[in-house]
Amino acid sequence: SVLTDFVVHEAELADTHSYDEWLALWNQAEALYFVPYGEDDEPGLTVAVIRDDYFRMCERINRLESGQAHTQEPKSTLSRVLGRPVCGSLDDGRYLVQAKFVGVEVRHRARHDPFG
C-alpha cells in the first residue's frame, strides 16, 4: 500500500542521513514524530522516547548537520528493520500507521580521538 511504502521510504531516508528529503515528507502544521515508551501509545498522556513536532524535527536536523552533534562525527551507520506496518484510518480522515522496528546503530571510532 501507499502508506506502507511511505513508512519504508521514511526509514530509508533516515538511515542514509538524507535529512532534507526526510523532513520534506512531513506536513509542517500537523507533523508528530512519536515513539512511545512502553505499551501505552496515547501521544498526549504518555512519556515518549521521541515526541517531536515539525519545529523540533527541524532543530534536531539542524543540530545533526551543524557538526555540533559531536557524537555523530563520523556519522553512525544506521539500519531500521521494520515489522509489518499496520495501517488504519481515524474518524477525522487522517491515517495512522504503526510498525514495530529494531534500530541498529554502528559507531565508528572517531578519526582524531584524543583518548586513544
mmCIF file with all atom_site columns, N, CA, C and O in Angstrom, residues 3-4 9 17 26 29 42-43 49 51 54 63 65-66 68-69 72-73 76 80 83 89 103 113:
data_model
loop_
_atom_site.group_PDB
_atom_site.id
_atom_site.type_symbol
_atom_site.label_atom_id
_atom_site.label_alt_id
_atom_site.label_comp_id
_atom_site.label_asym_id
_atom_site.label_entity_id
_atom_site.label_seq_id
_atom_site.pdbx_PDB_ins_code
_atom_site.Cartn_x
_atom_site.Cartn_y
_atom_site.Cartn_z
_atom_site.occupancy
_atom_site.B_iso_or_equiv
_atom_site.pdbx_formal_charge
_atom_site.auth_seq_id
_atom_site.auth_comp_id
_atom_site.auth_asym_id
_atom_site.auth_atom_id
_atom_site.pdbx_PDB_model_num
ATOM 1  N N  . LEU A 1 3   ? 0.709  3.691  2.096  1.00 0.00 ? 3   LEU A N  1
ATOM 2  C CA . LEU A 1 3   ? 1.122  4.007  3.468  1.00 0.00 ? 3   LEU A CA 1
ATOM 3  C C  . LEU A 1 3   ? 2.306  3.157  3.895  1.00 0.00 ? 3   LEU A C  1
ATOM 4  O O  . LEU A 1 3   ? 3.250  3.650  4.528  1.00 0.00 ? 3   LEU A O  1
ATOM 5  N N  . THR A 1 4   ? 2.287  1.884  3.562  1.00 0.00 ? 4   THR A N  1
ATOM 6  C CA . THR A 1 4   ? 3.408  1.001  3.888  1.00 0.00 ? 4   THR A CA 1
ATOM 7  C C  . THR A 1 4   ? 4.663  1.457  3.145  1.00 0.00 ? 4   THR A C  1
ATOM 8  O O  . THR A 1 4   ? 5.750  1.511  3.725  1.00 0.00 ? 4   THR A O  1
ATOM 9  N N  . HIS A 1 9   ? 10.043 4.028  2.988  1.00 0.00 ? 9   HIS A N  1
ATOM 10 C CA . HIS A 1 9   ? 10.819 5.127  2.396  1.00 0.00 ? 9   HIS A CA 1
ATOM 11 C C  . HIS A 1 9   ? 11.337 6.072  3.487  1.00 0.00 ? 9   HIS A C  1
ATOM 12 O O  . HIS A 1 9   ? 12.498 6.490  3.457  1.00 0.00 ? 9   HIS A O  1
ATOM 13 N N  . HIS A 1 17  ? 20.843 9.223  6.277  1.00 0.00 ? 17  HIS A N  1
ATOM 14 C CA . HIS A 1 17  ? 21.138 10.607 6.668  1.00 0.00 ? 17  HIS A CA 1
ATOM 15 C C  . HIS A 1 17  ? 20.687 11.611 5.606  1.00 0.00 ? 17  HIS A C  1
ATOM 16 O O  . HIS A 1 17  ? 21.281 12.669 5.455  1.00 0.00 ? 17  HIS A O  1
ATOM 17 N N  . TRP A 1 26  ? 7.102  15.572 5.736  1.00 0.00 ? 26  TRP A N  1
ATOM 18 C CA . TRP A 1 26  ? 6.185  15.900 6.832  1.00 0.00 ? 26  TRP A CA 1
ATOM 19 C C  . TRP A 1 26  ? 5.396  17.165 6.577  1.00 0.00 ? 26  TRP A C  1
ATOM 20 O O  . TRP A 1 26  ? 5.900  18.132 6.027  1.00 0.00 ? 26  TRP A O  1
ATOM 21 N N  . ALA A 1 29  ? 2.302  21.758 9.629  1.00 0.00 ? 29  ALA A N  1
ATOM 22 C CA . ALA A 1 29  ? 1.260  22.122 10.600 1.00 0.00 ? 29  ALA A CA 1
ATOM 23 C C  . ALA A 1 29  ? 0.854  20.954 11.498 1.00 0.00 ? 29  ALA A C  1
ATOM 24 O O  . ALA A 1 29  ? 0.425  21.174 12.632 1.00 0.00 ? 29  ALA A O  1
ATOM 25 N N  . GLU A 1 42  ? -0.786 6.669  23.762 1.00 0.00 ? 42  GLU A N  1
ATOM 26 C CA . GLU A 1 42  ? -1.598 7.880  23.707 1.00 0.00 ? 42  GLU A CA 1
ATOM 27 C C  . GLU A 1 42  ? -0.673 9.100  23.726 1.00 0.00 ? 42  GLU A C  1
ATOM 28 O O  . GLU A 1 42  ? -0.084 9.428  24.762 1.00 0.00 ? 42  GLU A O  1
ATOM 29 N N  . PRO A 1 43  ? -0.474 9.804  22.572 1.00 0.00 ? 43  PRO A N  1
ATOM 30 C CA . PRO A 1 43  ? 0.521  10.872 22.488 1.00 0.00 ? 43  PRO A CA 1
ATOM 31 C C  . PRO A 1 43  ? 0.416  11.950 23.557 1.00 0.00 ? 43  PRO A C  1
ATOM 32 O O  . PRO A 1 43  ? 1.414  12.460 24.005 1.00 0.00 ? 43  PRO A O  1
ATOM 33 N N  . VAL A 1 49  ? 9.928  8.353  24.072 1.00 0.00 ? 49  VAL A N  1
ATOM 34 C CA . VAL A 1 49  ? 11.335 8.413  23.713 1.00 0.00 ? 49  VAL A CA 1
ATOM 35 C C  . VAL A 1 49  ? 11.548 9.627  22.814 1.00 0.00 ? 49  VAL A C  1
ATOM 36 O O  . VAL A 1 49  ? 12.489 10.393 22.988 1.00 0.00 ? 49  VAL A O  1
ATOM 37 N N  . ARG A 1 51  ? 9.021  12.743 20.938 1.00 0.00 ? 51  ARG A N  1
ATOM 38 C CA . ARG A 1 51  ? 7.737  13.371 20.626 1.00 0.00 ? 51  ARG A CA 1
ATOM 39 C C  . ARG A 1 51  ? 8.069  14.725 20.009 1.00 0.00 ? 51  ARG A C  1
ATOM 40 O O  . ARG A 1 51  ? 8.120  15.741 20.682 1.00 0.00 ? 51  ARG A O  1
ATOM 41 N N  . TYR A 1 54  ? 7.025  19.489 14.042 1.00 0.00 ? 54  TYR A N  1
ATOM 42 C CA . TYR A 1 54  ? 7.852  19.877 12.900 1.00 0.00 ? 54  TYR A CA 1
ATOM 43 C C  . TYR A 1 54  ? 9.007  20.782 13.320 1.00 0.00 ? 54  TYR A C  1
ATOM 44 O O  . TYR A 1 54  ? 10.148 20.598 12.889 1.00 0.00 ? 54  TYR A O  1
ATOM 45 N N  . ARG A 1 63  ? 20.917 20.515 14.203 1.00 0.00 ? 63  ARG A N  1
ATOM 46 C CA . ARG A 1 63  ? 21.993 20.141 15.106 1.00 0.00 ? 63  ARG A CA 1
ATOM 47 C C  . ARG A 1 63  ? 22.860 19.042 14.492 1.00 0.00 ? 63  ARG A C  1
ATOM 48 O O  . ARG A 1 63  ? 24.093 19.093 14.557 1.00 0.00 ? 63  ARG A O  1
ATOM 49 N N  . GLU A 1 65  ? 23.325 18.407 11.324 1.00 0.00 ? 65  GLU A N  1
ATOM 50 C CA . GLU A 1 65  ? 24.054 18.921 10.163 1.00 0.00 ? 65  GLU A CA 1
ATOM 51 C C  . GLU A 1 65  ? 25.094 19.975 10.520 1.00 0.00 ? 65  GLU A C  1
ATOM 52 O O  . GLU A 1 65  ? 25.977 20.264 9.723  1.00 0.00 ? 65  GLU A O  1
ATOM 53 N N  . SER A 1 66  ? 25.008 20.555 11.715 1.00 0.00 ? 66  SER A N  1
ATOM 54 C CA . SER A 1 66  ? 25.896 21.651 12.103 1.00 0.00 ? 66  SER A CA 1
ATOM 55 C C  . SER A 1 66  ? 27.311 21.210 12.442 1.00 0.00 ? 66  SER A C  1
ATOM 56 O O  . SER A 1 66  ? 28.219 22.028 12.484 1.00 0.00 ? 66  SER A O  1
ATOM 57 N N  . GLN A 1 68  ? 27.903 20.162 15.362 1.00 0.00 ? 68  GLN A N  1
ATOM 58 C CA . GLN A 1 68  ? 27.915 20.325 16.818 1.00 0.00 ? 68  GLN A CA 1
ATOM 59 C C  . GLN A 1 68  ? 27.462 19.064 17.552 1.00 0.00 ? 68  GLN A C  1
ATOM 60 O O  . GLN A 1 68  ? 27.611 18.959 18.758 1.00 0.00 ? 68  GLN A O  1
ATOM 61 N N  . ALA A 1 69  ? 26.875 18.125 16.828 1.00 0.00 ? 69  ALA A N  1
ATOM 62 C CA . ALA A 1 69  ? 26.471 16.854 17.436 1.00 0.00 ? 69  ALA A CA 1
ATOM 63 C C  . ALA A 1 69  ? 27.681 15.925 17.369 1.00 0.00 ? 69  ALA A C  1
ATOM 64 O O  . ALA A 1 69  ? 27.756 15.013 16.565 1.00 0.00 ? 69  ALA A O  1
ATOM 65 N N  . GLN A 1 72  ? 28.022 12.291 16.592 1.00 0.00 ? 72  GLN A N  1
ATOM 66 C CA . GLN A 1 72  ? 27.743 11.783 15.253 1.00 0.00 ? 72  GLN A CA 1
ATOM 67 C C  . GLN A 1 72  ? 28.828 12.182 14.263 1.00 0.00 ? 72  GLN A C  1
ATOM 68 O O  . GLN A 1 72  ? 28.580 12.311 13.078 1.00 0.00 ? 72  GLN A O  1
ATOM 69 N N  . GLU A 1 73  ? 30.034 12.356 14.741 1.00 0.00 ? 73  GLU A N  1
ATOM 70 C CA . GLU A 1 73  ? 31.176 12.636 13.871 1.00 0.00 ? 73  GLU A CA 1
ATOM 71 C C  . GLU A 1 73  ? 32.226 11.573 14.109 1.00 0.00 ? 73  GLU A C  1
ATOM 72 O O  . GLU A 1 73  ? 32.823 11.536 15.176 1.00 0.00 ? 73  GLU A O  1
ATOM 73 N N  . SER A 1 76  ? 27.107 7.707  12.328 1.00 0.00 ? 76  SER A N  1
ATOM 74 C CA . SER A 1 76  ? 26.853 6.294  12.574 1.00 0.00 ? 76  SER A CA 1
ATOM 75 C C  . SER A 1 76  ? 26.275 5.650  11.323 1.00 0.00 ? 76  SER A C  1
ATOM 76 O O  . SER A 1 76  ? 25.629 6.305  10.514 1.00 0.00 ? 76  SER A O  1
ATOM 77 N N  . ARG A 1 80  ? 17.174 0.481  10.229 1.00 0.00 ? 80  ARG A N  1
ATOM 78 C CA . ARG A 1 80  ? 15.911 0.159  10.884 1.00 0.00 ? 80  ARG A CA 1
ATOM 79 C C  . ARG A 1 80  ? 15.338 -1.073 10.202 1.00 0.00 ? 80  ARG A C  1
ATOM 80 O O  . ARG A 1 80  ? 15.172 -1.090 8.982  1.00 0.00 ? 80  ARG A O  1
ATOM 81 N N  . GLY A 1 83  ? 9.013  -4.204 11.219 1.00 0.00 ? 83  GLY A N  1
ATOM 82 C CA . GLY A 1 83  ? 7.999  -5.242 11.194 1.00 0.00 ? 83  GLY A CA 1
ATOM 83 C C  . GLY A 1 83  ? 6.903  -4.819 10.237 1.00 0.00 ? 83  GLY A C  1
ATOM 84 O O  . GLY A 1 83  ? 6.925  -3.715 9.693  1.00 0.00 ? 83  GLY A O  1
ATOM 85 N N  . SER A 1 89  ? -7.388 4.019  9.480  1.00 0.00 ? 89  SER A N  1
ATOM 86 C CA . SER A 1 89  ? -7.844 5.387  9.301  1.00 0.00 ? 89  SER A CA 1
ATOM 87 C C  . SER A 1 89  ? -8.521 5.854  10.587 1.00 0.00 ? 89  SER A C  1
ATOM 88 O O  . SER A 1 89  ? -9.101 5.067  11.330 1.00 0.00 ? 89  SER A O  1
ATOM 89 N N  . GLY A 1 103 ? 16.082 -0.866 15.760 1.00 0.00 ? 103 GLY A N  1
ATOM 90 C CA . GLY A 1 103 ? 17.040 0.109  15.254 1.00 0.00 ? 103 GLY A CA 1
ATOM 91 C C  . GLY A 1 103 ? 18.447 -0.323 15.609 1.00 0.00 ? 103 GLY A C  1
ATOM 92 O O  . GLY A 1 103 ? 18.741 -0.647 16.765 1.00 0.00 ? 103 GLY A O  1
ATOM 93 N N  . ASP A 1 113 ? 40.598 10.784 17.755 1.00 0.00 ? 113 ASP A N  1
ATOM 94 C CA . ASP A 1 113 ? 40.189 10.511 19.126 1.00 0.00 ? 113 ASP A CA 1
ATOM 95 C C  . ASP A 1 113 ? 41.346 10.884 20.075 1.00 0.00 ? 113 ASP A C  1
ATOM 96 O O  . ASP A 1 113 ? 42.389 10.222 20.063 1.00 0.00 ? 113 ASP A O  1
#
